[in-house]
Structure formats: structure tokens, C-alpha cells
Coordinates of C-alpha atoms and ligand atoms in Angstrom, one line a residue:
M1 CA 175.7 167.4 78.3
T2 CA 175.2 166.9 82.0
H3 CA 171.6 167.4 83.0
P4 CA 171.0 169.6 86.1
V5 CA 169.8 166.6 88.0
D6 CA 173.1 164.9 87.5
L7 CA 175.2 167.7 89.0
D8 CA 176.8 167.2 92.3
A9 CA 175.1 170.3 93.8
W10 CA 171.7 169.0 92.7
K11 CA 172.3 165.7 94.4
A12 CA 173.6 167.5 97.5
L13 CA 170.4 169.6 97.5
A14 CA 168.2 166.4 97.2
A15 CA 170.0 164.9 100.2
H16 CA 169.8 168.2 102.1
H17 CA 166.1 168.4 101.4
D18 CA 165.6 165.0 103.2
D19 CA 167.5 166.5 106.2
V20 CA 165.5 169.7 106.5
K21 CA 162.1 168.9 105.1
S22 CA 160.6 168.3 108.6
T23 CA 162.1 171.4 110.2
T24 CA 159.4 174.1 110.3
L25 CA 159.8 177.8 109.6
R26 CA 158.8 178.3 113.2
D27 CA 161.6 176.1 114.3
L28 CA 164.1 178.0 112.1
F29 CA 163.1 181.3 113.6
A30 CA 163.0 180.0 117.1
A31 CA 166.5 178.7 116.7
D32 CA 168.1 181.9 115.4
D33 CA 167.3 185.5 116.5
A34 CA 169.4 186.9 113.6
R35 CA 167.6 185.1 110.9
F36 CA 166.1 188.3 109.4
E37 CA 169.6 189.9 109.2
K38 CA 171.1 186.8 107.7
F39 CA 168.6 186.4 104.9
Q40 CA 168.1 189.8 103.4
L41 CA 169.5 191.7 100.5
S42 CA 169.4 195.3 99.1
A43 CA 169.9 196.3 95.5
A44 CA 169.0 199.2 93.3
G45 CA 166.7 200.7 95.9
L46 CA 164.9 197.4 96.6
F47 CA 165.0 195.4 99.8
L48 CA 164.4 191.7 99.9
D49 CA 163.5 189.7 103.0
Y50 CA 163.9 186.0 102.2
S51 CA 164.1 184.8 105.7
K52 CA 160.6 183.2 105.7
N53 CA 161.8 180.4 103.5
H54 CA 162.6 176.8 104.1
I55 CA 166.3 177.4 104.1
T56 CA 169.3 177.3 106.4
E57 CA 172.8 178.8 105.7
K58 CA 173.7 175.3 104.4
T59 CA 170.7 175.4 102.0
R60 CA 171.9 178.7 100.7
D61 CA 175.5 177.4 100.3
N62 CA 174.2 174.4 98.4
L63 CA 172.0 176.5 96.2
V64 CA 174.9 178.8 95.4
E65 CA 177.0 175.8 94.6
L66 CA 174.3 174.8 92.1
A67 CA 174.5 178.2 90.6
E68 CA 178.2 178.0 90.3
E69 CA 178.1 174.5 88.7
C70 CA 175.6 175.9 86.2
Q71 CA 177.9 178.8 85.5
V72 CA 175.3 181.3 86.2
Q73 CA 177.7 184.3 86.5
S74 CA 179.4 183.7 83.2
R75 CA 176.0 183.0 81.5
L76 CA 174.7 186.3 82.8
Q77 CA 177.8 188.1 81.6
G78 CA 177.4 186.3 78.2
M79 CA 173.9 187.7 77.9
F80 CA 175.2 191.3 78.7
D81 CA 178.0 190.8 76.2
G82 CA 175.7 189.8 73.3
D83 CA 176.4 186.1 73.2
I84 CA 173.9 184.0 71.2
V85 CA 171.8 183.1 74.3
N86 CA 168.8 182.3 72.0
P87 CA 170.3 179.6 69.8
T88 CA 167.1 178.4 68.3
E89 CA 166.7 181.8 66.7
A90 CA 170.4 182.4 66.5
R91 CA 170.1 185.7 68.4
P92 CA 171.5 187.5 71.5
A93 CA 169.1 188.9 74.0
L94 CA 170.2 192.4 74.7
H95 CA 167.3 194.2 76.5
T96 CA 170.1 195.3 78.9
A97 CA 171.6 197.4 76.0
L98 CA 168.4 199.4 75.8
R99 CA 168.9 200.6 79.3
N100 CA 172.7 200.8 79.2
R101 CA 173.1 204.3 80.6
G102 CA 176.9 204.6 80.4
D103 CA 179.2 205.0 77.4
K104 CA 180.0 201.3 77.3
P105 CA 179.7 199.9 73.8
V106 CA 177.6 196.8 73.3
V107 CA 178.8 194.9 70.2
V108 CA 176.5 192.7 68.2
A109 CA 178.0 191.0 65.1
G110 CA 181.0 193.3 65.2
E111 CA 179.0 196.5 65.5
D112 CA 178.3 198.7 68.5
V113 CA 174.5 198.9 68.8
M114 CA 174.5 201.8 71.2
P115 CA 174.5 204.6 68.6
D116 CA 171.3 203.1 67.1
V117 CA 169.7 202.6 70.5
K118 CA 170.5 206.3 71.4
S119 CA 169.3 207.6 68.1
V120 CA 165.9 205.9 68.3
L121 CA 165.6 207.2 71.9
S122 CA 166.2 210.7 70.7
R123 CA 163.6 210.4 67.9
L124 CA 161.2 209.1 70.5
R125 CA 161.9 212.0 72.7
V126 CA 161.2 214.5 69.9
F127 CA 157.9 212.8 68.9
T128 CA 156.6 212.1 72.4
D129 CA 157.4 215.7 73.5
K130 CA 155.4 217.0 70.6
V131 CA 152.4 214.9 71.5
R132 CA 152.7 215.8 75.2
D133 CA 153.1 219.6 74.7
G134 CA 150.2 219.7 72.2
S135 CA 152.2 220.7 69.1
W136 CA 151.5 217.3 67.3
L137 CA 148.2 218.1 65.8
G138 CA 145.4 215.8 64.5
F139 CA 143.9 216.3 61.0
T140 CA 141.5 219.1 62.2
G141 CA 144.3 220.9 64.0
K142 CA 143.6 219.7 67.5
P143 CA 146.1 218.3 70.0
I144 CA 146.0 214.6 70.8
T145 CA 143.9 213.6 73.8
D146 CA 143.8 209.8 73.5
V147 CA 146.3 207.2 72.7
V148 CA 145.3 203.7 71.6
N149 CA 148.1 201.1 71.8
I150 CA 147.3 198.2 69.5
G151 CA 149.5 195.2 70.3
I152 CA 149.4 191.9 72.1
G153 CA 151.7 189.8 74.4
G154 CA 155.0 191.7 74.9
S155 CA 153.7 194.6 72.8
D156 CA 150.8 195.1 75.2
L157 CA 151.4 193.6 78.7
G158 CA 154.6 195.5 79.5
P159 CA 153.4 199.0 78.4
L160 CA 150.0 198.5 79.9
M161 CA 151.4 197.3 83.2
A162 CA 153.9 200.2 83.4
V163 CA 151.5 202.9 82.4
E164 CA 149.2 201.7 85.1
A165 CA 152.0 201.3 87.6
L166 CA 153.1 204.9 87.0
A167 CA 149.6 206.4 86.7
P168 CA 150.3 209.1 89.4
F169 CA 152.9 210.6 86.9
A170 CA 150.5 210.5 83.9
H171 CA 150.0 213.5 81.6
A172 CA 146.8 215.2 82.4
R173 CA 145.5 215.6 78.8
L174 CA 146.4 212.1 77.5
T175 CA 144.2 209.1 78.2
M176 CA 145.9 205.8 77.3
H177 CA 143.9 202.9 76.0
F178 CA 145.2 199.4 75.1
V179 CA 143.6 197.0 72.6
S180 CA 145.0 193.6 72.4
N181 CA 142.2 191.0 72.0
V182 CA 141.1 190.1 68.5
D183 CA 137.6 190.0 70.0
G184 CA 136.0 192.9 68.2
S185 CA 134.4 194.0 71.5
H186 CA 137.8 195.2 72.7
M187 CA 138.3 197.5 69.7
V188 CA 134.7 198.6 69.5
S189 CA 134.3 199.5 73.2
T190 CA 137.6 201.5 73.0
L191 CA 136.6 203.4 69.8
K192 CA 133.4 204.4 71.5
K193 CA 135.4 206.4 74.0
V194 CA 137.6 208.3 71.5
N195 CA 137.3 210.9 68.8
P196 CA 139.2 210.4 65.5
E197 CA 140.3 214.0 65.4
T198 CA 142.3 213.7 68.6
T199 CA 143.3 210.1 68.8
L200 CA 146.8 208.7 68.1
F201 CA 147.0 204.9 67.3
I202 CA 150.2 203.1 68.1
V203 CA 150.5 199.8 66.2
A204 CA 153.0 197.9 68.3
S205 CA 154.3 194.6 66.9
K206 CA 157.8 193.4 66.8
T207 CA 157.1 191.2 63.8
F208 CA 154.3 193.2 62.3
S209 CA 152.7 189.9 61.4
T210 CA 150.6 189.1 64.4
Q211 CA 147.1 188.3 63.3
E212 CA 145.3 189.9 66.3
T213 CA 147.3 193.1 66.0
L214 CA 147.0 193.5 62.3
T215 CA 143.3 192.8 62.3
N216 CA 142.8 195.4 65.1
A217 CA 145.0 197.9 63.3
H218 CA 143.0 197.5 60.0
S219 CA 139.7 198.0 61.9
A220 CA 141.1 201.1 63.6
R221 CA 142.2 202.6 60.3
N222 CA 138.9 201.9 58.7
W223 CA 137.1 203.5 61.6
F224 CA 139.4 206.5 61.3
L225 CA 138.8 206.8 57.5
E226 CA 135.0 206.6 58.1
S227 CA 135.3 210.0 59.8
E228 CA 136.1 213.2 57.8
A229 CA 139.8 212.1 57.6
S230 CA 141.5 211.3 54.3
D231 CA 144.3 208.8 53.5
A232 CA 146.8 211.6 53.8
D233 CA 145.7 212.2 57.4
V234 CA 146.7 208.6 58.5
S235 CA 150.2 209.9 59.0
K236 CA 149.0 212.3 61.7
H237 CA 147.2 209.6 63.6
F238 CA 149.1 206.3 63.2
V239 CA 152.6 205.3 64.3
A240 CA 154.2 201.9 64.3
L241 CA 156.7 200.3 66.7
S242 CA 158.3 197.4 65.0
T243 CA 161.4 195.7 63.7
N244 CA 159.7 195.0 60.3
H245 CA 160.1 198.1 58.2
E246 CA 158.7 196.6 55.0
A247 CA 155.5 195.3 56.6
V248 CA 154.9 198.7 58.3
V249 CA 155.2 200.5 55.0
E250 CA 153.0 197.9 53.3
F251 CA 150.3 198.5 56.0
G252 CA 150.4 202.2 55.0
I253 CA 152.2 203.8 57.9
D254 CA 154.7 206.4 56.9
A255 CA 158.4 205.3 57.4
D256 CA 158.9 208.6 59.3
N257 CA 156.2 207.4 61.8
M258 CA 158.0 204.2 62.5
F259 CA 160.2 203.7 65.5
G260 CA 162.3 200.7 65.2
F261 CA 164.0 198.2 67.4
W262 CA 166.0 195.0 66.7
D263 CA 165.6 191.3 66.5
W264 CA 167.8 191.0 69.6
V265 CA 165.1 192.4 71.7
G266 CA 162.7 189.6 72.8
G267 CA 159.0 190.5 72.6
R268 CA 158.5 190.1 76.4
Y269 CA 161.6 192.1 77.0
S270 CA 160.7 194.9 74.7
L271 CA 159.2 197.4 77.1
W272 CA 162.6 199.2 77.2
S273 CA 162.6 199.8 73.5
A274 CA 160.2 201.8 71.3
I275 CA 157.5 199.5 72.6
G276 CA 157.6 201.6 75.7
M277 CA 156.1 204.5 73.8
P278 CA 152.8 204.5 75.7
L279 CA 154.8 204.9 78.9
M280 CA 157.0 207.6 77.4
L281 CA 153.9 209.5 76.3
S282 CA 152.2 209.1 79.6
V283 CA 155.0 210.0 82.0
G284 CA 157.4 211.9 79.7
M285 CA 160.9 211.0 78.4
D286 CA 162.7 212.2 81.5
R287 CA 160.8 209.8 83.7
F288 CA 161.2 207.1 81.2
E289 CA 165.0 207.6 81.5
Q290 CA 164.7 207.3 85.3
F291 CA 162.9 204.0 84.6
L292 CA 165.7 202.8 82.4
Q293 CA 168.2 203.9 85.1
G294 CA 166.4 201.8 87.7
A295 CA 166.7 198.8 85.4
H296 CA 170.3 199.5 84.7
D297 CA 171.1 199.7 88.4
M298 CA 169.6 196.3 88.8
D299 CA 171.5 195.1 85.8
E300 CA 174.8 196.2 87.3
H301 CA 173.8 194.5 90.6
A302 CA 172.9 191.2 88.8
R303 CA 176.1 191.3 86.7
T304 CA 178.5 192.1 89.5
A305 CA 177.2 191.0 92.9
P306 CA 178.5 187.7 94.3
L307 CA 176.0 184.9 93.8
S308 CA 175.1 184.7 97.5
E309 CA 174.4 188.4 97.6
N310 CA 172.7 188.7 94.3
M311 CA 169.0 189.4 94.5
P312 CA 167.7 187.9 91.2
V313 CA 170.0 184.9 91.7
M314 CA 168.7 184.3 95.2
L315 CA 165.1 184.6 94.1
A316 CA 165.7 182.2 91.2
L317 CA 167.5 179.7 93.4
L318 CA 164.5 179.7 95.8
T319 CA 162.2 179.0 92.9
V320 CA 164.4 176.1 91.9
W321 CA 164.5 174.9 95.5
Y322 CA 160.7 174.8 95.8
N323 CA 159.9 173.8 92.2
N324 CA 162.4 170.9 92.0
F325 CA 162.9 169.8 95.6
W326 CA 159.6 170.6 97.3
S327 CA 157.3 169.9 94.3
A328 CA 155.8 173.3 94.6
H329 CA 154.9 174.2 91.0
S330 CA 152.9 177.3 91.5
H331 CA 154.2 180.8 92.4
L332 CA 152.0 183.6 93.7
I333 CA 152.8 187.2 93.1
A334 CA 151.0 189.5 95.5
P335 CA 151.8 193.1 95.0
Y336 CA 150.4 195.2 97.9
D337 CA 150.0 198.3 95.6
Q338 CA 147.0 198.9 93.5
Y339 CA 149.1 200.5 90.8
L340 CA 150.8 197.2 90.3
H341 CA 147.5 195.4 89.5
R342 CA 148.8 194.3 86.0
F343 CA 152.2 193.2 87.3
P344 CA 151.2 189.5 87.9
A345 CA 149.8 189.3 84.4
Y346 CA 152.9 190.9 83.0
L347 CA 155.1 188.4 85.0
Q348 CA 153.0 185.5 83.7
Q349 CA 154.2 186.2 80.2
L350 CA 157.7 187.0 81.2
T351 CA 158.1 183.8 83.2
M352 CA 155.8 181.3 81.6
E353 CA 156.6 182.1 78.0
S354 CA 160.3 182.2 78.9
N355 CA 160.6 179.1 81.0
G356 CA 157.6 176.9 80.0
K357 CA 160.0 174.5 78.2
S358 CA 160.4 170.8 78.1
V359 CA 163.8 170.5 76.3
H360 CA 167.3 171.6 77.2
I361 CA 169.2 174.1 75.1
D362 CA 170.6 171.2 73.1
G363 CA 167.1 169.9 72.3
S364 CA 167.2 166.9 74.6
P365 CA 164.2 166.3 76.9
V366 CA 164.5 167.8 80.4
T367 CA 164.5 165.5 83.3
C368 CA 163.3 167.9 85.9
A369 CA 160.4 170.3 86.3
T370 CA 160.9 173.7 84.7
G371 CA 159.0 177.0 85.0
P372 CA 156.2 177.1 87.6
V373 CA 152.8 178.5 87.0
V374 CA 152.8 182.2 88.0
W375 CA 149.6 184.0 89.0
G376 CA 148.3 186.7 91.3
E377 CA 146.3 189.8 92.0
P378 CA 147.0 192.8 94.1
G379 CA 146.6 192.6 97.9
T380 CA 144.4 193.1 99.8
N381 CA 141.9 191.8 97.2
G382 CA 143.5 188.4 97.0
Q383 CA 143.0 187.9 100.7
H384 CA 139.3 187.8 100.1
A385 CA 139.4 185.5 97.2
Y386 CA 142.1 182.8 96.9
F387 CA 144.3 183.2 100.0
Q388 CA 142.1 180.6 101.7
L389 CA 143.7 178.0 99.5
V390 CA 147.2 179.5 100.1
H391 CA 146.7 179.3 103.9
Q392 CA 144.8 176.0 104.3
G393 CA 144.8 174.2 100.9
T394 CA 146.9 171.2 100.1
H395 CA 149.3 172.9 97.7
L396 CA 152.5 174.6 98.8
I397 CA 152.5 177.9 97.1
P398 CA 155.6 180.1 97.6
T399 CA 154.6 183.7 97.5
D400 CA 156.3 187.0 96.6
F401 CA 154.9 190.0 98.5
I402 CA 155.7 193.3 97.0
M403 CA 155.1 196.4 99.0
A404 CA 155.7 200.1 98.2
L405 CA 156.0 201.7 101.7
E406 CA 155.0 205.3 100.8
S407 CA 151.7 205.9 99.0
L408 CA 151.5 208.3 96.2
N409 CA 148.0 209.0 97.3
P410 CA 148.1 209.4 101.1
L411 CA 144.6 209.0 102.5
G412 CA 144.0 208.7 106.2
S413 CA 145.2 205.4 107.6
H414 CA 144.9 203.5 104.3
Q415 CA 148.6 202.9 103.7
D416 CA 149.2 201.7 107.2
L417 CA 146.4 199.2 106.9
L418 CA 147.7 198.0 103.5
M419 CA 151.1 197.5 105.0
A420 CA 149.7 195.8 108.1
N421 CA 147.8 193.4 105.9
C422 CA 150.9 192.6 103.8
F423 CA 153.1 191.8 106.8
A424 CA 150.2 189.9 108.5
Q425 CA 149.8 187.6 105.5
S426 CA 153.4 186.5 105.4
E427 CA 153.4 186.1 109.1
A428 CA 150.2 184.0 109.1
L429 CA 151.4 181.9 106.2
M430 CA 154.6 181.1 108.1
M431 CA 153.4 180.8 111.7
G432 CA 150.0 179.4 111.2
K433 CA 148.0 178.7 114.3
T434 CA 148.4 175.4 116.2
K435 CA 145.5 173.5 117.7
E436 CA 146.8 174.5 121.2
E437 CA 146.9 178.2 120.3
L438 CA 143.4 177.9 118.9
R439 CA 142.2 176.1 122.0
A440 CA 143.6 178.9 124.2
E441 CA 142.1 181.6 122.0
M442 CA 138.6 179.9 121.9
Q443 CA 138.7 179.2 125.6
E444 CA 139.4 182.9 126.3
A445 CA 136.5 183.8 124.1
G446 CA 134.2 181.5 126.2
A447 CA 133.7 178.7 123.6
S448 CA 132.5 175.4 124.9
E449 CA 134.8 172.3 124.9
E450 CA 132.5 170.8 122.3
A451 CA 132.8 173.8 120.0
I452 CA 136.6 173.8 120.4
E453 CA 136.8 170.0 119.6
S454 CA 134.5 170.2 116.5
L455 CA 136.2 173.4 115.1
S456 CA 139.8 172.9 115.9
G457 CA 140.6 171.1 112.6
H458 CA 138.9 173.8 110.6
R459 CA 140.2 176.8 112.4
S460 CA 143.8 175.9 113.0
F461 CA 146.5 176.6 110.4
S462 CA 149.5 174.4 109.6
G463 CA 151.5 177.5 108.6
N464 CA 155.0 176.7 107.4
R465 CA 154.2 178.3 104.1
P466 CA 157.1 180.3 102.6
S467 CA 157.3 183.8 101.2
N468 CA 159.6 186.5 100.1
T469 CA 158.9 190.2 100.7
V470 CA 160.2 192.9 98.4
L471 CA 160.0 196.4 99.8
V472 CA 160.4 199.6 97.9
Q473 CA 160.2 203.1 99.3
Q474 CA 157.8 204.4 96.7
L475 CA 156.7 203.2 93.3
T476 CA 158.7 205.7 91.3
P477 CA 159.9 205.2 87.7
H478 CA 163.3 204.2 89.0
A479 CA 161.8 201.6 91.4
L480 CA 159.6 200.1 88.8
G481 CA 162.5 199.7 86.4
A482 CA 164.5 198.0 89.1
L483 CA 161.6 195.7 90.0
I484 CA 161.0 194.6 86.4
A485 CA 164.7 194.0 85.8
L486 CA 164.9 192.0 89.0
Y487 CA 162.3 189.5 87.7
E488 CA 163.8 189.5 84.2
H489 CA 167.2 188.3 85.6
K490 CA 165.5 185.9 88.0
V491 CA 163.9 184.2 85.0
F492 CA 167.2 184.1 83.2
V493 CA 169.0 182.5 86.1
E494 CA 166.3 179.9 86.5
A495 CA 166.7 179.0 82.8
A496 CA 170.4 178.8 83.2
I497 CA 170.0 176.3 86.0
W498 CA 167.4 174.2 84.1
D499 CA 169.6 174.7 81.0
I500 CA 166.7 175.8 78.8
N501 CA 166.3 178.6 76.3
P502 CA 164.2 181.4 77.9
F503 CA 164.2 183.5 74.8
D504 CA 162.2 181.5 72.3
Q505 CA 158.5 180.6 72.3
W506 CA 157.9 177.9 69.8
G507 CA 155.0 176.6 71.9
V508 CA 152.7 179.4 70.7
E509 CA 153.1 178.6 67.0
L510 CA 150.9 175.5 66.6
G511 CA 147.8 177.3 67.8
K512 CA 148.5 180.2 65.5
Q513 CA 148.8 177.8 62.4
L514 CA 145.7 175.9 63.3
A515 CA 143.7 179.2 63.9
K516 CA 144.7 180.3 60.4
S517 CA 143.4 177.1 58.7
I518 CA 140.2 177.0 60.8
H519 CA 139.6 180.7 59.9
Q520 CA 139.8 179.7 56.2
E521 CA 137.4 176.9 56.7
I522 CA 135.0 179.2 58.5
D523 CA 135.3 181.5 55.6
V524 CA 134.5 178.8 53.1
A525 CA 131.5 177.7 55.2
T526 CA 131.1 174.1 54.1
T527 CA 130.9 171.1 56.4
V528 CA 134.4 170.4 57.8
T529 CA 135.8 166.9 58.1
S530 CA 139.6 167.5 58.2
H531 CA 140.0 167.5 62.0
D532 CA 139.3 165.2 64.9
S533 CA 135.6 164.6 65.6
S534 CA 135.5 167.1 68.4
T535 CA 137.0 170.0 66.4
N536 CA 135.0 169.1 63.3
G537 CA 131.9 169.0 65.5
L538 CA 132.6 172.4 67.1
I539 CA 133.2 174.1 63.8
N540 CA 130.2 172.6 62.1
R541 CA 127.9 173.3 65.0
A542 CA 129.1 176.9 65.1
L543 CA 128.6 177.3 61.3
K544 CA 125.1 175.8 61.6
L545 CA 124.1 178.0 64.6
K546 CA 125.3 181.0 62.7
N547 CA 123.3 179.9 59.7
L548 CA 126.4 179.8 57.6
L549 CA 126.1 176.2 56.3
A550 CA 124.3 175.7 53.1
Ligands
F6P1 O1 152.4 184.8 70.6 C1 153.6 185.0 71.3 C2 154.2 186.3 70.8 O2 155.1 186.0 69.8 C3 154.9 186.9 72.0 O3 156.2 186.4 72.2 C4 155.0 188.3 71.6 O4 155.2 189.2 72.7 C5 153.6 188.5 71.0 O5 153.3 187.3 70.3 C6 153.4 189.7 70.1 O6 154.3 189.6 69.0 P1 154.5 190.9 68.1 O7 155.1 192.0 68.9 O8 155.5 190.4 67.0 O9 153.2 191.3 67.5

């Protein structure tokens, strides 16, 4: 195969980078009054300003040529059509079918999957409506007040992020809890807050074999049975979301209480399936459908918009541009919306588990950098923590600002201040402050020449640091659906360009295997010699300190 670095468009971009690398963002804006109009896009209710990037129209053309050479459009269509886009697990990746709102069939292995998708959705509606309206009763006849989702990775991060993001629409009686960590403190501290008579446990696991989730689920069931409840009451308080019918039944959850999905739904793409149950319970099925609609609208945009007007494609191309041509391997997500406080963590799994790969789809080693490190916190908190490094550090960190314009909790001037901070940060990152500007400012404030001289290096800003800004009117279910789908497709397009498989995650397996064998060794509690000296030393020291060694 041709590696991306050998493509004509890649080589053209490398040469173009040499031409433009010393032109500053200030220069670009000074040279073109229409820059904001030229580098913006709208889709599915979202607005993207990508003008504060190190790009010219030629850069965009070259990037689009790269996308064309990498057959991004037909690869996207192939994903929608159910092609085997995950060859190492011989599967399609059809999260888009879960939010396919029309009557269009989606055929997998000769069969339309839509009737099954719709039938699970209607079962979910019946069940979640009952819990919400209080007619689903616990073992002592009381309505459910607390829901504990037990899952990890995609079976936790997506639902947790979305429940938090749509908190203003939450059901008044239902409190949602999420337990993911196998650290017993996570489960114990959660159980302290709930009552077995009125708690619903959701065991969410695609495979139903994840050690952390099963351990937590067993502990939750033991806790439940230590109350007045009997084995027969488990069915009123435990439901499972999984693709593994057999394992669910073996665990002791009624098949009637299982809501299934399919192996063609990747774990980190499963929020749209039954795994979204916490969100359905919290905001109701009608709003969940608006959420699906938002994602579907973004799907249609991603599938049909020309590459140069395609929002996820453009975001992906910018990441490739910085990651591969500017050596910027870190990407900051800065949502200026408190309700999106788990969005960066969610995007970390989506992007880093998908595109943290070192081999191409055919198994050959990659010859270019792949997925960047993704991180972030909501603004304005980040400003008072790590933005120092983003403004004045030595790393170039492209940033995505995400801003919901209308607050769902209007309070005095808070929202205007939030917005002002968001726009100020991207301006400051781009414009910086020259030594001359600083000098003028300090002179005006009456500073001495000596003070100006000694501080000018510290207090000036190079600027020239790129960012995107995504605006949304209000963080509604529709907007959230569109926003998540935007990033899902962005990740897919990046993978298409790097020619890697974004749908497998073999990198997490080795640690799981080793944890299993070390767990057995801890259980046996004799001096361990089977590992390297560091690992042996740590295990033996732990056994000794816990007085477990004979
Ligand atoms: O450890 C990685 C992973 O396999 C993720 O991809 C997945 O989202 C998570 O574990 C949980 O898996 P499951 O839903 O099967 O419990």
C-alpha cells in the first residue's frame, strides 16, 4: 500500500508548510479582512470558526486534496453502508444506524438491522417510561429514586458525560450515579448514598466480561441481598445492557431485563444504543430521540457535504496538519459550559482509544505520527490552571473552544462573562502581546524603564497559537447529539488519512492479561519470582506490608 507520507498531497503539504510556517496568524488576519467569512462552517445547528488557524486557502486546498487521495468520502460512505471498517475484528461500525431516523434500511450480512434497532428502542421506551412515571416498583412497592450505572470505558464515559451535559432536563425524582472504578471506594461511597428498596442497578457491559464491571456488579448484588431483599427481587432492581445474552443470564439477570445491542457497535460509540439508558432515564425517551436526531443531522452532513465544506472533515484535516506538519501532538478541548465538564474525558477515550495506533490497517508500521494526546477541562477553570503553558509554554497546543451561547441557568451577567472569557482566550492565544505593545502599556501605567526592561520577556506573549471555536445556541439534546457525532466523524476521518483502524483497541489487552495473573499470585500469597525485578519487588513488598506473606 501507499503510506500517507508517500502521497502527492502529503508531499505538497510538507512543501507548503515550509512556505507558510513563518507567516503569523496576525499576518494572515492583517492581510485579509474576510478571513472570518472564508474559514467558517455551519452544520446541524453548530457553527465552526476555524479562521484562527495556520492556514491559507492554499493550505485548505492541499488538505482537501489529501482527503481526496485518501478517499475519505468513499470511506465515510462505506462506514454508513456497513462495510467491514474494523477488519481486525471482522466487523462493520454502525453507530450511525442507531440514530438512523429515516426509513432507510441498513444492511449487515444481508439483513436490515433497522427493525431490531427500532424494537430495542421501543422496549427501552416502555421500561424507562415505567421507571420515570413511578410505576416500576422496587421490592417493597416503592418507586425508584436512584439509578446506579455500573460500567467502564464506553459503558460509563458516554452515558456519564451525556447525563451531566443534559442535567437541566433531568427527572426530578431520579438521581443518577456511575460506578466504574474497581477501587472498592467507588462502589462503597455510592452505596452509602442509596437505599436498596428504591435503587435500580444498570450493569452496562458490551462484552459482559470486563473484570471491573463484573466485580462491581457482584458487590452491588451482594449488598442488595444483604437487605431484606430475596433472590427473586433481583429482577426488580437489576437490568443489563449487553451484547452477551449468555453471560447476562449466567450472572443472574432476567433475560427480560436485558436490553441488547450488537457487535457492530463499538464500546466507545455505544452511547446511542441501550448503553444510553441512564440518559434515557434521566431526560426521557422523547429527548433521547432529539439527541439521536442531532447526531443523525450531523451524520447526513458528514456523509453528503463536499470535503471543503464538511465540518468533521475540516476539523480532522486541521488535526493532521498540526500533528504531522507542525509537530503539535497534543490537543486541548476547552468547553466553555459547565455541563460539558466530562466532555474532554469522554473525547479522550473516543480519540485516544480509536487513533492511538502504530500500524496501518494492513498491519505494516506507520511512518507518521497518529492520534494526538487529547485533554481538557471546562473554561474558565482551565484558565487558572494550565492555560499558562498553552499561552507561554514551549509546546504548540491547538485548542478547540466550545461555547453554548444561551445559558440554561441565566444568572446576572455570568453568561456574558463566560462568553467574554472564551473569546478572549482564543484572541489572546492568537494575537499574543509583542514587546512593543507591552512597553507602551507599561509606560502608560507609569512603569520605570528598568522594570519594563526586566519584565518584557516575562510579560510579553508570542501568540500565534491556533484554535477552533464551535458555537451552539444552547446545549439541548439535539445540540449535544450533533456535537458528539461531529467528533466521532472527525476521529474517523483522521484514521482514514493515517490509514489506521479506529475501531479496535488491542492495546488494552496486555494490561488486562497481566492483571489477571498478578491477581492470582496475590491470592496465592507466596513470594513471587516470575516477573522482572521491579514487578516482583512491588508485589512482594505489597504482600509483606499487608502481612500476607507467610
Ligand atoms: O478496556 C477497553 C474497553 O474494551 C473499551 O473499549 C470498552 O469501552 C470498555 O473496555 C468496556 O467494555 P465493556 O462494555 O465490554 O465492559
